[in-house]
């Protein structure tokens, strides 16, 4: 058995793994797709999610005996759109990392 492959692998001679590139590419594409859907409220995704969070919070507070749920920033449409913009940015960074790793060989 040749032990030279260990030193080559440690030195990074072989370049990035195709599996790692595929994972970064797929994760980047999913983040961009989901982030754009949330940021631009495609098909009312953000609005429905916000309403579901508000209803769940109200039900939880009603179970405790309170008349109305506590208003929270985490369930607002603006916050979810902001998260969508951040997710889109993270996806673009992952795509950039994939491109750089692919060209580094």
Coordinates of C-alpha atoms in Angstrom, one line a residue:
X1 CA 0.0 0.0 0.0
X2 CA 1.4 3.4 -1.0
X3 CA 1.3 5.9 1.9
X4 CA 1.9 8.8 -0.5
X5 CA -1.8 9.4 -0.9
X6 CA -2.0 10.6 2.7
X7 CA 0.5 13.4 2.2
X8 CA -1.2 14.4 -1.1
X9 CA -4.6 14.5 0.6
X10 CA -3.2 16.5 3.5
X11 CA -1.5 19.0 1.1
X12 CA -4.7 19.4 -0.9
X13 CA -3.1 18.3 -4.1
X14 CA -6.2 16.6 -5.4
X15 CA -8.4 19.7 -5.2
X16 CA -12.0 19.9 -3.8
X17 CA -14.2 16.8 -3.7
X18 CA -16.9 16.7 -6.3
X19 CA -19.3 15.7 -3.6
X20 CA -18.5 18.8 -1.5
X21 CA -18.9 21.0 -4.6
X22 CA -22.3 19.3 -5.3
X23 CA -23.4 19.9 -1.7
X24 CA -22.4 23.6 -1.8
X25 CA -24.1 24.1 -5.1
X26 CA -27.3 22.4 -4.1
X27 CA -27.4 24.2 -0.8
X28 CA -26.8 27.5 -2.5
X29 CA -29.5 27.0 -5.0
X30 CA -32.0 26.0 -2.4
X31 CA -31.1 29.0 -0.2
X32 CA -31.5 31.4 -3.1
X33 CA -34.8 29.8 -4.2
X34 CA -36.3 29.7 -0.8
X35 CA -34.9 33.2 0.2
X36 CA -36.4 34.8 -2.9
X37 CA -39.7 33.2 -2.3
X38 CA -39.8 34.6 1.3
X39 CA -38.3 38.0 0.4
X40 CA -40.8 38.7 -2.4
X41 CA -43.7 36.9 -0.8
X42 CA -44.2 34.6 -3.9
X43 CA -47.7 33.0 -3.7
X44 CA -48.3 34.5 -0.3
X45 CA -45.9 32.2 1.5
X46 CA -44.7 34.9 3.9
X47 CA -48.2 36.2 4.6
X48 CA -49.6 32.7 5.3
X49 CA -46.6 31.8 7.5
X50 CA -47.0 35.1 9.5
X51 CA -50.7 34.4 10.0
X52 CA -50.0 30.8 11.1
X53 CA -47.3 32.1 13.7
X54 CA -49.8 34.8 15.0
X55 CA -52.6 32.2 15.3
X56 CA -50.3 29.7 17.1
X57 CA -49.1 32.4 19.5
X58 CA -52.7 33.5 20.2
X59 CA -53.7 29.8 20.9
X60 CA -50.8 29.4 23.2
X61 CA -51.7 32.5 25.2
X62 CA -55.4 31.6 25.3
X63 CA -54.4 28.2 26.8
X64 CA -52.7 30.2 29.6
X65 CA -55.8 32.3 30.2
X66 CA -54.8 35.5 28.5
X67 CA -57.3 37.2 26.1
X68 CA -54.9 38.0 23.3
X69 CA -51.5 36.8 22.2
X70 CA -48.4 38.7 22.8
X71 CA -47.3 40.7 19.8
X72 CA -43.9 39.4 18.6
X73 CA -41.5 40.7 15.9
X74 CA -40.7 37.1 14.8
X75 CA -44.1 36.6 13.3
X76 CA -44.4 39.7 11.3
X77 CA -44.3 39.7 7.5
X78 CA -41.4 42.3 7.4
X79 CA -39.2 40.1 9.7
X80 CA -39.9 37.0 7.5
X81 CA -39.0 39.0 4.4
X82 CA -35.8 40.2 6.0
X83 CA -35.0 36.5 6.8
X84 CA -35.7 35.7 3.1
X85 CA -33.2 38.4 2.0
X86 CA -30.6 37.0 4.4
X87 CA -31.2 33.5 3.1
X88 CA -30.8 34.7 -0.4
X89 CA -27.5 36.4 0.5
X90 CA -26.3 33.2 2.2
X91 CA -27.2 31.2 -0.9
X92 CA -25.2 33.6 -3.1
X93 CA -22.2 33.2 -0.8
X94 CA -22.5 29.4 -1.1
X95 CA -22.6 29.6 -4.9
X96 CA -19.6 31.9 -4.9
X97 CA -17.7 29.4 -2.6
X98 CA -18.6 26.7 -5.0
X99 CA -17.3 28.6 -8.0
X100 CA -14.1 29.5 -6.2
X101 CA -13.5 25.9 -5.1
X102 CA -14.2 24.6 -8.6
X103 CA -11.6 27.0 -10.1
X104 CA -9.0 26.4 -7.5
X105 CA -8.7 22.8 -8.4

